[in-house]
């Protein structure tokens, strides 16, 4: 375990880097732009300017968002005393890459094409290593339990031909690895954050399943263990109307999220609203880090803020590029930096 | 008016009269078919327009909700979620005879669920967008069938109109002119025969 004092330098660097995070007012300015070119001009005043030269066309803005996020991860990984904190934030991208590879392998067997263009460099495992491992079917050296999970998923597909089951196994693997790493760091804040994330993910999934009218037996495979709220309690929510969920969950912190959502009757609108509110709940878990100089949660707080920044920027740029209603886009923006 | 090049005899006259009768009957039938086709065409065109306007509105709403999903996720993650589809559409084509136009009637059968992806790396907006698109597919197919029928009927109306015009302005007037020509020729022949006979009778009487 890295002693907390070792984080003094890292936290100081992170404080300096936090100053370069995009202000909410800048996102609002981007949203007020009439076209994408003017939005990119505003972006040229920020840290994103370094990647603007690589832009092939104005519609290619996702590339610069990804490049800046990847740069932030690489930068932080260089000076952070415990790399596992960065790994925690990058793991979802590893699992995304694994899903692309598994689906590509399935598509190739069915006469389709590989979609390696969907692989992202944001993960912990280099894309080339992952591709070689899958192509050569040599999974032994893959980290994060993927050496077991990958062949399991492929055999699951062979037996069931059900991609949803395969994806559920990978999602379960993702959250169990997140919990394992958080515990291994020995930092309470990391464990709290991961537990909060799992709760948020479970609530989000439950709302989606409730709308799809799935029964308890079917919904169980979509929920993940390791959060503050037990699986049985969450599953019982499916039999309750959404309006009473805050009351049933009142013992947990996540119940406060429902207070920020005005209308619980329209499930479709609620899901969109709740996704934003749950992201803000996950941000709030680490809010205390601002006032502590030596705590490791500053690392996660910065990286999570960077993730939210990327999300906000993407929402703003997509709204400008497609000339959609800016009020809807403003409603999707995540706050709580 | 140009007339047909025919031998002016009684046989040809009777043949042309028969053809004129058939042409007039055909013209009436084709005219009736054209009127009925135009009526059916206008009906379908009105329905098609209303359906297209309704669908364009719905499609815009679908794209808007898809845009919400796209705005909140990495594009690669969105595409990854949609790499393997769980839903299948079986399309069957039957044909219906409308005024001798074989109009296609499509019936679509959707199996499976469009939600065939993990929930961790996809957003809830994607569920909503896909559901909307899935609901829209039967209507899109219906619109395709309607517009195909409208196109086929428009082509058939055009073809019938050309036939009616050809009968009305070319064939029937030609027949009438030719019949008049043959009748005149035959009358002329009859008159000349009569005058020749009278002349011969006069010569015979004078001797």
Coordinates of C-alpha atoms in Angstrom, one line a residue:
Chain A
X1 CA 0.0 0.0 0.0
X2 CA 1.3 3.4 -0.9
X3 CA 1.4 5.7 2.2
X4 CA -0.9 8.7 2.0
X5 CA 2.0 11.1 2.3
X6 CA 3.4 9.9 -1.0
X7 CA 0.4 11.5 -2.6
X8 CA 1.4 15.0 -1.7
X9 CA 3.3 15.6 -4.9
X10 CA 0.7 13.8 -7.0
X11 CA -2.1 15.8 -5.5
X12 CA -0.2 19.1 -6.1
X13 CA 0.2 18.2 -9.7
X14 CA -3.4 17.2 -10.0
X15 CA -4.5 20.5 -8.5
X16 CA -2.5 22.3 -11.2
X17 CA -4.0 20.0 -13.9
X18 CA -7.5 20.6 -12.5
X19 CA -7.1 24.2 -13.4
X20 CA -7.0 23.2 -17.1
X21 CA -10.4 21.4 -16.8
X22 CA -13.0 23.0 -18.9
X23 CA -15.2 25.5 -17.1
X24 CA -19.0 25.1 -17.2
X25 CA -19.2 28.6 -18.8
X26 CA -17.0 27.4 -21.7
X27 CA -19.3 24.5 -22.4
X28 CA -22.2 26.9 -22.4
X29 CA -20.3 29.1 -24.9
X30 CA -19.8 26.1 -27.1
X31 CA -23.5 25.3 -26.9
X32 CA -24.4 28.9 -27.9
X33 CA -22.3 28.5 -31.1
X34 CA -24.2 28.4 -34.4
X35 CA -21.8 25.9 -36.1
X36 CA -19.2 23.4 -35.4
X37 CA -16.3 25.6 -36.7
X38 CA -17.0 28.3 -34.2
X39 CA -17.3 25.7 -31.4
X40 CA -13.9 24.3 -32.4
X41 CA -12.5 27.9 -32.3
X42 CA -13.6 28.2 -28.7
X43 CA -12.0 24.8 -28.0
X44 CA -8.7 26.1 -29.5
X45 CA -8.4 28.4 -26.4
X46 CA -8.2 25.3 -24.1
X47 CA -5.9 22.3 -23.5
X48 CA -7.7 20.6 -26.5
X49 CA -5.9 23.0 -28.9
X50 CA -2.9 20.5 -29.0
X51 CA -5.1 17.9 -30.7
X52 CA -6.9 20.3 -33.0
X53 CA -4.1 20.2 -35.6
X54 CA -4.7 16.4 -36.0
X55 CA -8.3 17.0 -36.8
X56 CA -9.2 15.6 -40.3
X57 CA -12.5 17.4 -40.5
X58 CA -14.8 19.4 -38.2
X59 CA -17.0 16.3 -37.7
X60 CA -14.1 14.3 -36.4
X61 CA -14.3 16.0 -32.9
X62 CA -14.5 12.6 -31.1
X63 CA -10.9 12.0 -32.0
X64 CA -9.7 15.1 -30.0
X65 CA -11.8 14.2 -27.0
X66 CA -10.4 10.7 -27.0
X67 CA -6.8 12.0 -27.5
X68 CA -7.1 14.5 -24.6
X69 CA -8.6 11.8 -22.3
X70 CA -5.9 9.4 -23.2
X71 CA -3.3 12.0 -22.6
X72 CA -4.7 12.8 -19.2
X73 CA -4.6 9.1 -18.2
X74 CA -1.0 8.7 -19.5
X75 CA 0.1 11.8 -17.7
X76 CA -1.4 10.9 -14.4
X77 CA -0.1 7.3 -14.6
X78 CA 3.4 8.7 -14.8
X79 CA 3.4 10.4 -11.4
X80 CA 0.7 8.7 -9.3
X81 CA 2.2 6.5 -6.5
X82 CA -0.3 3.8 -7.0
X83 CA -1.1 3.0 -10.6
X84 CA -4.1 0.9 -9.6
X85 CA -6.0 4.1 -9.1
X86 CA -5.7 5.0 -12.7
X87 CA -6.4 1.4 -13.7
X88 CA -9.7 1.6 -11.9
X89 CA -10.8 4.4 -14.3
X90 CA -9.4 2.8 -17.4
X91 CA -10.8 -0.7 -16.9
X92 CA -14.2 -0.1 -18.6
X93 CA -12.3 0.7 -21.8
X94 CA -10.4 -2.6 -21.6
X95 CA -13.7 -4.4 -21.3
X96 CA -15.1 -2.5 -24.2
X97 CA -12.1 -3.6 -26.3
X98 CA -12.6 -7.2 -25.2
X99 CA -16.3 -6.9 -26.2
X100 CA -15.2 -5.6 -29.7
X101 CA -12.7 -8.5 -30.0
X102 CA -15.2 -11.2 -28.9
X103 CA -17.9 -9.8 -31.2
X104 CA -15.4 -9.5 -34.1
X105 CA -14.4 -13.2 -33.5
X106 CA -18.1 -14.2 -33.6
X107 CA -18.8 -12.1 -36.7
X108 CA -15.8 -13.6 -38.5
X109 CA -17.0 -17.1 -37.7
X110 CA -20.4 -16.2 -39.2
X111 CA -18.8 -14.8 -42.3
X112 CA -18.8 -11.1 -41.2
X113 CA -15.9 -8.6 -40.8
X114 CA -13.6 -7.8 -37.9
X115 CA -14.3 -4.3 -36.4
X116 CA -10.9 -3.5 -35.0
X117 CA -11.6 0.1 -35.9
X118 CA -13.8 0.3 -32.8
X119 CA -10.9 -0.5 -30.4
X120 CA -9.9 2.4 -28.2
X121 CA -6.5 3.3 -26.8
X122 CA -8.0 4.4 -23.5
X123 CA -7.7 1.0 -21.8
X124 CA -4.9 -0.3 -19.6
X125 CA -4.0 -3.1 -21.9
X126 CA -2.3 -2.0 -25.2
X127 CA -4.7 -2.7 -28.1
X128 CA -2.0 -4.7 -30.0
X129 CA -1.4 -7.1 -27.1
X130 CA -5.1 -7.7 -26.8
X131 CA -5.5 -8.3 -30.5
X132 CA -2.5 -10.7 -30.6
X133 CA -3.9 -12.6 -27.6
X134 CA -7.3 -13.1 -29.2
X135 CA -6.0 -13.9 -32.7
X136 CA -3.5 -16.5 -31.3
X137 CA -6.0 -17.7 -28.7
X138 CA -3.3 -17.4 -26.1
X139 CA -5.1 -15.6 -23.2
X140 CA -2.6 -16.7 -20.5
X141 CA -0.9 -13.3 -20.0
X142 CA -4.1 -11.2 -20.0
X143 CA -4.7 -9.3 -16.7
X144 CA -7.9 -8.4 -14.8
X145 CA -9.2 -12.0 -14.9
X146 CA -9.5 -11.8 -18.7
X147 CA -7.4 -15.0 -19.1
X148 CA -10.3 -16.9 -17.7
X149 CA -13.2 -14.7 -18.8
X150 CA -12.3 -14.5 -22.5
X151 CA -12.3 -18.2 -23.3
X152 CA -15.4 -18.6 -21.0
X153 CA -17.3 -16.0 -23.1
X154 CA -16.4 -17.6 -26.4
X155 CA -17.5 -21.0 -25.2
X156 CA -20.7 -19.5 -23.8
X157 CA -21.4 -18.2 -27.3
X158 CA -20.7 -21.6 -28.8
X159 CA -23.1 -23.2 -26.4
X160 CA -25.9 -20.7 -26.2
X161 CA -25.6 -18.3 -29.3
X162 CA -26.8 -15.6 -26.9
X163 CA -24.7 -12.5 -27.1
X164 CA -26.6 -10.9 -24.2
X165 CA -25.4 -13.7 -21.9
X166 CA -21.8 -13.1 -23.1
X167 CA -22.1 -9.4 -22.5
X168 CA -23.6 -9.9 -19.0
X169 CA -20.6 -12.2 -18.1
X170 CA -18.2 -9.5 -19.3
X171 CA -20.1 -6.7 -17.4
X172 CA -20.1 -8.9 -14.2
X173 CA -16.4 -9.5 -14.7
X174 CA -15.8 -5.7 -15.1
X175 CA -17.5 -4.8 -11.8
X176 CA -15.9 -7.7 -9.9
X177 CA -12.4 -6.6 -11.1
X178 CA -13.2 -3.0 -10.2
X179 CA -14.1 -4.1 -6.7
X180 CA -11.0 -6.4 -6.4
X181 CA -8.6 -3.7 -7.4
X182 CA -10.3 -1.1 -5.1
X183 CA -9.9 -3.5 -2.2
X184 CA -6.3 -4.3 -3.2
X185 CA -5.3 -0.6 -3.1
X186 CA -6.3 -0.5 0.5
X187 CA -7.7 2.9 0.2
X188 CA -11.2 3.3 1.7
X189 CA -12.0 6.1 -0.7
X190 CA -11.4 3.9 -3.7
X191 CA -13.6 1.2 -2.2
X192 CA -16.3 3.7 -1.4
X193 CA -16.2 5.1 -4.9
X194 CA -16.3 1.6 -6.6
X195 CA -19.2 0.6 -4.3
X196 CA -21.0 3.8 -5.2
X197 CA -20.4 3.2 -8.9
X198 CA -21.8 -0.3 -8.6
X199 CA -24.9 1.0 -6.8
X200 CA -25.4 3.7 -9.5
X201 CA -24.9 1.1 -12.2
X202 CA -27.4 -1.3 -10.6
X203 CA -30.1 1.5 -10.2
X204 CA -29.5 2.6 -13.8
X205 CA -29.9 -1.0 -15.0
X206 CA -33.0 -1.6 -12.8
X207 CA -34.7 1.4 -14.3
X208 CA -33.9 0.1 -17.8
X209 CA -35.1 -3.4 -16.9
X210 CA -38.3 -2.0 -15.3
X211 CA -39.1 -0.2 -18.5
X212 CA -38.5 -3.4 -20.5
X213 CA -40.9 -5.2 -18.0
X214 CA -38.4 -7.9 -17.1
X215 CA -39.2 -10.2 -14.2
X216 CA -37.0 -10.7 -11.2
X217 CA -35.4 -14.0 -12.5
X218 CA -34.5 -12.4 -15.8
X219 CA -33.2 -9.2 -14.2
X220 CA -30.8 -10.9 -11.7
X221 CA -28.1 -11.4 -14.3
X222 CA -28.0 -7.7 -15.1
X223 CA -27.2 -6.7 -11.5
X224 CA -23.7 -6.6 -10.0
X225 CA -22.5 -7.6 -6.5
X226 CA -20.2 -5.5 -4.5
X227 CA -22.2 -2.3 -4.0
X228 CA -23.6 -1.0 -0.7
X229 CA -27.1 -2.3 -1.5
X230 CA -27.7 -6.0 -1.5
X231 CA -28.8 -7.7 -4.7
X232 CA -32.1 -9.1 -3.2
X233 CA -33.1 -5.6 -2.0
X234 CA -32.5 -4.2 -5.5
X235 CA -34.4 -7.0 -7.2
X236 CA -37.4 -6.5 -4.9
X237 CA -37.6 -2.9 -6.4
X238 CA -38.8 -4.4 -9.6
X239 CA -42.2 -5.2 -8.0
X240 CA -42.5 -1.7 -6.6
X241 CA -43.6 1.4 -8.6
X242 CA -40.7 3.7 -9.3
X243 CA -42.4 6.4 -7.2
X244 CA -41.7 4.3 -4.1
X245 CA -38.1 3.5 -4.9
X246 CA -36.7 6.5 -2.9
X247 CA -38.6 5.3 0.2
X248 CA -37.4 1.7 -0.2
X249 CA -33.8 2.8 -0.7
X250 CA -34.0 5.5 2.0
X251 CA -31.4 3.7 4.1
X252 CA -28.7 4.2 1.3
X253 CA -27.0 7.4 0.0
X254 CA -28.2 6.7 -3.5
X255 CA -31.8 7.4 -2.5
X256 CA -30.9 11.1 -2.5
X257 CA -30.5 10.9 -6.3
X258 CA -34.2 10.6 -6.8
X259 CA -34.8 13.9 -5.0
X260 CA -32.9 15.6 -7.9
X261 CA -35.3 14.1 -10.5
X262 CA -38.5 16.1 -10.8
X263 CA -40.8 13.6 -12.6
X264 CA -40.8 9.9 -11.7
X265 CA -43.9 8.9 -13.7
X266 CA -42.4 9.0 -17.3
X267 CA -39.9 6.1 -17.3
X268 CA -38.3 7.0 -20.6
X269 CA -37.5 10.6 -19.6
X270 CA -36.6 9.4 -16.1
X271 CA -33.9 7.0 -17.5
X272 CA -32.2 9.9 -19.3
X273 CA -32.5 12.2 -16.2
X274 CA -31.3 9.5 -13.8
X275 CA -28.2 8.7 -15.9
X276 CA -27.1 12.3 -15.4
X277 CA -28.1 12.3 -11.7
X278 CA -26.3 9.0 -11.0
X279 CA -23.1 10.3 -12.7
X280 CA -23.3 13.4 -10.4
X281 CA -23.9 11.0 -7.4
X282 CA -20.6 9.2 -8.3
X283 CA -18.9 12.6 -8.6
X284 CA -20.3 13.6 -5.2
X285 CA -18.7 10.5 -3.5
X286 CA -15.3 12.1 -4.1
X287 CA -16.3 15.7 -3.4
X288 CA -14.6 15.8 -0.1
X289 CA -11.2 15.2 -1.8
X290 CA -11.1 18.9 -2.7
X291 CA -10.3 19.7 0.9
X292 CA -7.7 17.1 1.6
X293 CA -4.1 17.5 0.4
X294 CA -2.7 13.9 0.8
X295 CA -5.6 11.6 0.0
X296 CA -5.5 9.2 -3.0
X297 CA -9.2 9.9 -3.9
X298 CA -7.9 13.1 -5.5
X299 CA -6.5 10.9 -8.3
X300 CA -9.9 9.2 -9.0
X301 CA -11.7 12.6 -8.5
X302 CA -9.5 14.2 -11.2
X303 CA -9.9 11.3 -13.7
X304 CA -13.6 11.1 -13.1
X305 CA -13.9 14.9 -13.6
X306 CA -12.0 14.4 -16.8
X307 CA -14.4 11.7 -17.9
X308 CA -17.3 14.0 -17.2
X309 CA -15.6 16.8 -19.1
X310 CA -15.3 14.5 -22.1
X311 CA -18.9 13.6 -21.8
X312 CA -20.1 17.2 -21.5
X313 CA -17.9 18.3 -24.4
X314 CA -19.3 15.5 -26.6
X315 CA -22.9 16.4 -25.7
X316 CA -22.2 20.0 -26.5
X317 CA -20.4 19.3 -29.8
X318 CA -23.0 16.7 -31.0
X319 CA -25.8 19.3 -30.2
X320 CA -24.0 22.0 -32.2
X321 CA -23.0 19.7 -35.1
X322 CA -26.6 18.4 -35.5
X323 CA -28.2 21.8 -34.6
X324 CA -30.5 20.1 -32.0
X325 CA -32.4 21.8 -29.2
X326 CA -29.8 23.3 -26.9
X327 CA -32.2 23.1 -23.9
X328 CA -32.2 19.3 -24.1
X329 CA -28.4 19.3 -24.4
X330 CA -28.1 21.7 -21.4
X331 CA -30.2 19.3 -19.4
X332 CA -27.8 16.4 -20.1
X333 CA -24.7 18.2 -18.9
X334 CA -23.0 16.7 -15.8
X335 CA -22.2 19.2 -13.1
X336 CA -20.3 18.7 -9.8
X337 CA -16.7 19.4 -10.8
Chain B
X1 CA -56.5 13.6 -92.2
X2 CA -54.2 10.8 -93.4
X3 CA -56.0 7.7 -94.4
X4 CA -54.9 4.1 -94.6
X5 CA -53.6 2.7 -97.8
X6 CA -56.3 0.1 -98.6
X7 CA -58.0 -1.3 -101.6
X8 CA -61.4 0.4 -101.8
X9 CA -63.7 -2.6 -102.0
X10 CA -66.7 -3.9 -100.0
X11 CA -64.7 -6.6 -98.2
X12 CA -62.2 -4.0 -96.9
X13 CA -65.1 -1.7 -96.0
X14 CA -66.8 -4.3 -93.9
X15 CA -63.4 -5.3 -92.3
X16 CA -62.7 -1.6 -91.4
X17 CA -66.2 -1.1 -90.0
X18 CA -65.7 -4.1 -87.7
X19 CA -62.3 -2.7 -86.6
X20 CA -63.8 0.7 -85.9
X21 CA -66.5 -0.9 -83.7
X22 CA -63.8 -2.8 -81.7
X23 CA -61.7 0.4 -81.5
X24 CA -64.6 2.5 -80.2
X25 CA -65.4 -0.2 -77.6
X26 CA -61.8 -0.5 -76.6
X27 CA -61.6 3.3 -76.3
X28 CA -64.6 3.4 -73.9
X29 CA -63.2 0.5 -71.8
X30 CA -59.7 2.1 -71.6
X31 CA -61.3 5.5 -70.7
X32 CA -63.2 3.8 -67.9
X33 CA -60.0 2.1 -66.7
X34 CA -58.1 5.4 -66.8
X35 CA -60.8 7.1 -64.7
X36 CA -60.9 4.3 -62.2
X37 CA -57.1 4.2 -62.0
X38 CA -56.9 8.0 -61.5
X39 CA -59.4 7.8 -58.7
X40 CA -57.6 4.9 -57.0
X41 CA -54.2 6.7 -57.6
X42 CA -55.4 10.0 -56.0
X43 CA -56.8 8.1 -53.0
X44 CA -53.5 6.2 -52.5
X45 CA -51.4 9.4 -53.1
X46 CA -53.4 11.2 -50.4
X47 CA -52.9 8.3 -48.0
X48 CA -49.2 8.1 -48.9
X49 CA -48.6 11.8 -48.4
X50 CA -50.3 11.7 -45.0
X51 CA -48.3 8.6 -44.0
X52 CA -45.0 10.1 -45.2
X53 CA -45.6 13.3 -43.2
X54 CA -46.4 11.3 -40.1
X55 CA -43.4 9.1 -40.6
X56 CA -41.0 12.0 -41.2
X57 CA -42.1 13.5 -37.9
X58 CA -41.6 10.1 -36.1
X59 CA -38.3 9.5 -37.8
X60 CA -37.1 12.9 -36.7
X61 CA -38.0 12.0 -33.1
X62 CA -36.2 8.7 -33.5
X63 CA -33.0 10.3 -34.7
X64 CA -33.3 12.9 -31.9
X65 CA -33.3 10.1 -29.3
X66 CA -30.5 8.3 -31.1
X67 CA -28.6 11.5 -31.0
X68 CA -29.0 11.7 -27.2
X69 CA -27.5 8.2 -27.0
X70 CA -24.7 9.1 -29.3
X71 CA -23.9 12.3 -27.4
X72 CA -23.5 10.5 -24.1
X73 CA -21.3 7.6 -25.2
X74 CA -18.1 7.1 -27.0
X75 CA -19.1 6.4 -30.6
X76 CA -17.0 3.2 -30.7
X77 CA -19.0 2.0 -27.6
X78 CA -22.3 2.8 -29.4
X79 CA -21.2 0.9 -32.5
X80 CA -19.9 -2.0 -30.4
X81 CA -23.3 -2.3 -28.7
X82 CA -24.9 -2.6 -32.1
X83 CA -22.4 -5.0 -33.6
X84 CA -24.6 -8.1 -33.3
X85 CA -28.3 -7.7 -33.7
X86 CA -30.8 -9.7 -31.7
X87 CA -33.8 -8.7 -33.8
X88 CA -34.7 -10.1 -37.2
X89 CA -37.2 -8.9 -39.7
X90 CA -38.9 -11.4 -42.1
X91 CA -40.4 -9.6 -45.1
X92 CA -43.0 -11.2 -47.3
X93 CA -44.3 -9.8 -50.6
X94 CA -47.8 -10.6 -51.9
X95 CA -49.4 -8.9 -54.9
X96 CA -52.8 -7.4 -55.2
X97 CA -54.5 -6.7 -58.5
X98 CA -55.8 -3.1 -58.7
X99 CA -57.2 -2.3 -62.2
X100 CA -54.8 -4.8 -63.7
X101 CA -51.8 -3.3 -61.9
X102 CA -50.0 -5.8 -59.7
X103 CA -49.5 -3.7 -56.5
X104 CA -47.1 -5.2 -53.9
X105 CA -48.3 -5.8 -50.3
X106 CA -45.4 -6.2 -47.9
X107 CA -45.9 -7.9 -44.5
X108 CA -43.1 -7.7 -41.9
X109 CA -42.6 -10.1 -39.0
X110 CA -40.1 -8.9 -36.3
X111 CA -38.6 -11.5 -34.0
X112 CA -36.3 -11.1 -31.1
X113 CA -35.4 -8.0 -29.1
X114 CA -33.5 -5.0 -30.3
X115 CA -31.9 -4.8 -26.8
X116 CA -29.0 -7.2 -27.5
X117 CA -26.2 -5.5 -25.7
X118 CA -24.7 -5.2 -22.3
X119 CA -26.0 -2.5 -20.1
X120 CA -22.7 -1.4 -18.6
X121 CA -21.2 0.1 -21.8
X122 CA -24.4 1.5 -23.3
X123 CA -26.8 4.3 -22.3
X124 CA -30.5 4.1 -21.6
X125 CA -31.2 6.6 -24.4
X126 CA -30.0 3.8 -26.8
X127 CA -32.8 1.5 -25.5
X128 CA -35.4 4.2 -26.2
X129 CA -34.0 5.0 -29.7
X130 CA -33.9 1.4 -30.7
X131 CA -37.4 0.8 -29.5
X132 CA -38.7 3.7 -31.5
X133 CA -36.9 2.5 -34.6
X134 CA -38.3 -1.0 -34.1
X135 CA -41.8 0.4 -33.8
X136 CA -41.3 2.5 -37.0
X137 CA -40.2 -0.4 -39.2
X138 CA -43.7 -1.8 -40.0
X139 CA -44.9 1.7 -40.9
X140 CA -41.8 2.3 -43.1
X141 CA -42.5 -0.9 -44.9
X142 CA -46.1 0.1 -45.3
X143 CA -45.0 3.5 -46.8
X144 CA -42.6 1.7 -49.1
X145 CA -45.5 -0.5 -50.4
X146 CA -47.8 2.5 -50.8
X147 CA -45.2 4.5 -52.7
X148 CA -44.3 1.6 -54.9
X149 CA -48.0 1.1 -55.7
X150 CA -48.3 4.8 -56.5
X151 CA -45.4 4.7 -58.8
X152 CA -46.7 1.5 -60.6
X153 CA -50.2 3.1 -60.9
X154 CA -48.8 6.4 -62.2
X155 CA -46.9 4.4 -64.9
X156 CA -50.1 2.4 -65.8
X157 CA -52.2 5.6 -66.0
X158 CA -49.6 7.1 -68.3
X159 CA -49.6 3.9 -70.5
X160 CA -53.5 3.9 -70.6
X161 CA -53.6 7.6 -71.4
X162 CA -51.3 7.0 -74.4
X163 CA -53.5 4.2 -75.6
X164 CA -56.7 6.2 -75.2
X165 CA -55.1 9.2 -77.0
X166 CA -53.9 6.9 -79.8
X167 CA -57.3 5.4 -80.2
X168 CA -59.1 8.7 -79.9
X169 CA -56.9 10.9 -82.0
X170 CA -55.3 8.5 -84.5
X171 CA -56.8 5.1 -85.0
X172 CA -60.6 6.0 -84.8
X173 CA -60.3 9.1 -87.1
X174 CA -58.2 7.1 -89.5
X175 CA -60.8 4.3 -89.7
X176 CA -63.6 6.9 -90.1
X177 CA -61.7 8.7 -92.9
X178 CA -60.8 5.4 -94.7
X179 CA -64.4 4.2 -94.4
X180 CA -65.6 7.5 -95.8
X181 CA -63.0 7.2 -98.6
X182 CA -64.0 3.6 -99.5
X183 CA -67.7 4.5 -99.3
X184 CA -67.1 7.5 -101.6
X185 CA -65.1 5.3 -104.0
X186 CA -67.8 2.6 -104.0
X187 CA -70.5 5.2 -104.6
X188 CA -68.4 6.7 -107.4
X189 CA -68.0 3.3 -109.0
X190 CA -71.8 2.6 -108.7
X191 CA -72.6 6.0 -110.3
X192 CA -70.2 5.4 -113.2
X193 CA -71.6 1.9 -113.7
X194 CA -75.1 3.3 -113.7
X195 CA -74.2 6.1 -116.2
X196 CA -72.4 3.6 -118.4
X197 CA -75.5 1.3 -118.4
X198 CA -77.8 4.2 -119.3
X199 CA -75.5 5.2 -122.2
X200 CA -75.4 1.7 -123.5
X201 CA -79.2 1.5 -123.2
X202 CA -79.6 4.8 -125.2
X203 CA -77.2 3.6 -128.0
X204 CA -79.2 0.3 -128.2
X205 CA -82.5 2.2 -128.4
X206 CA -81.3 4.5 -131.2
X207 CA -80.4 1.6 -133.4

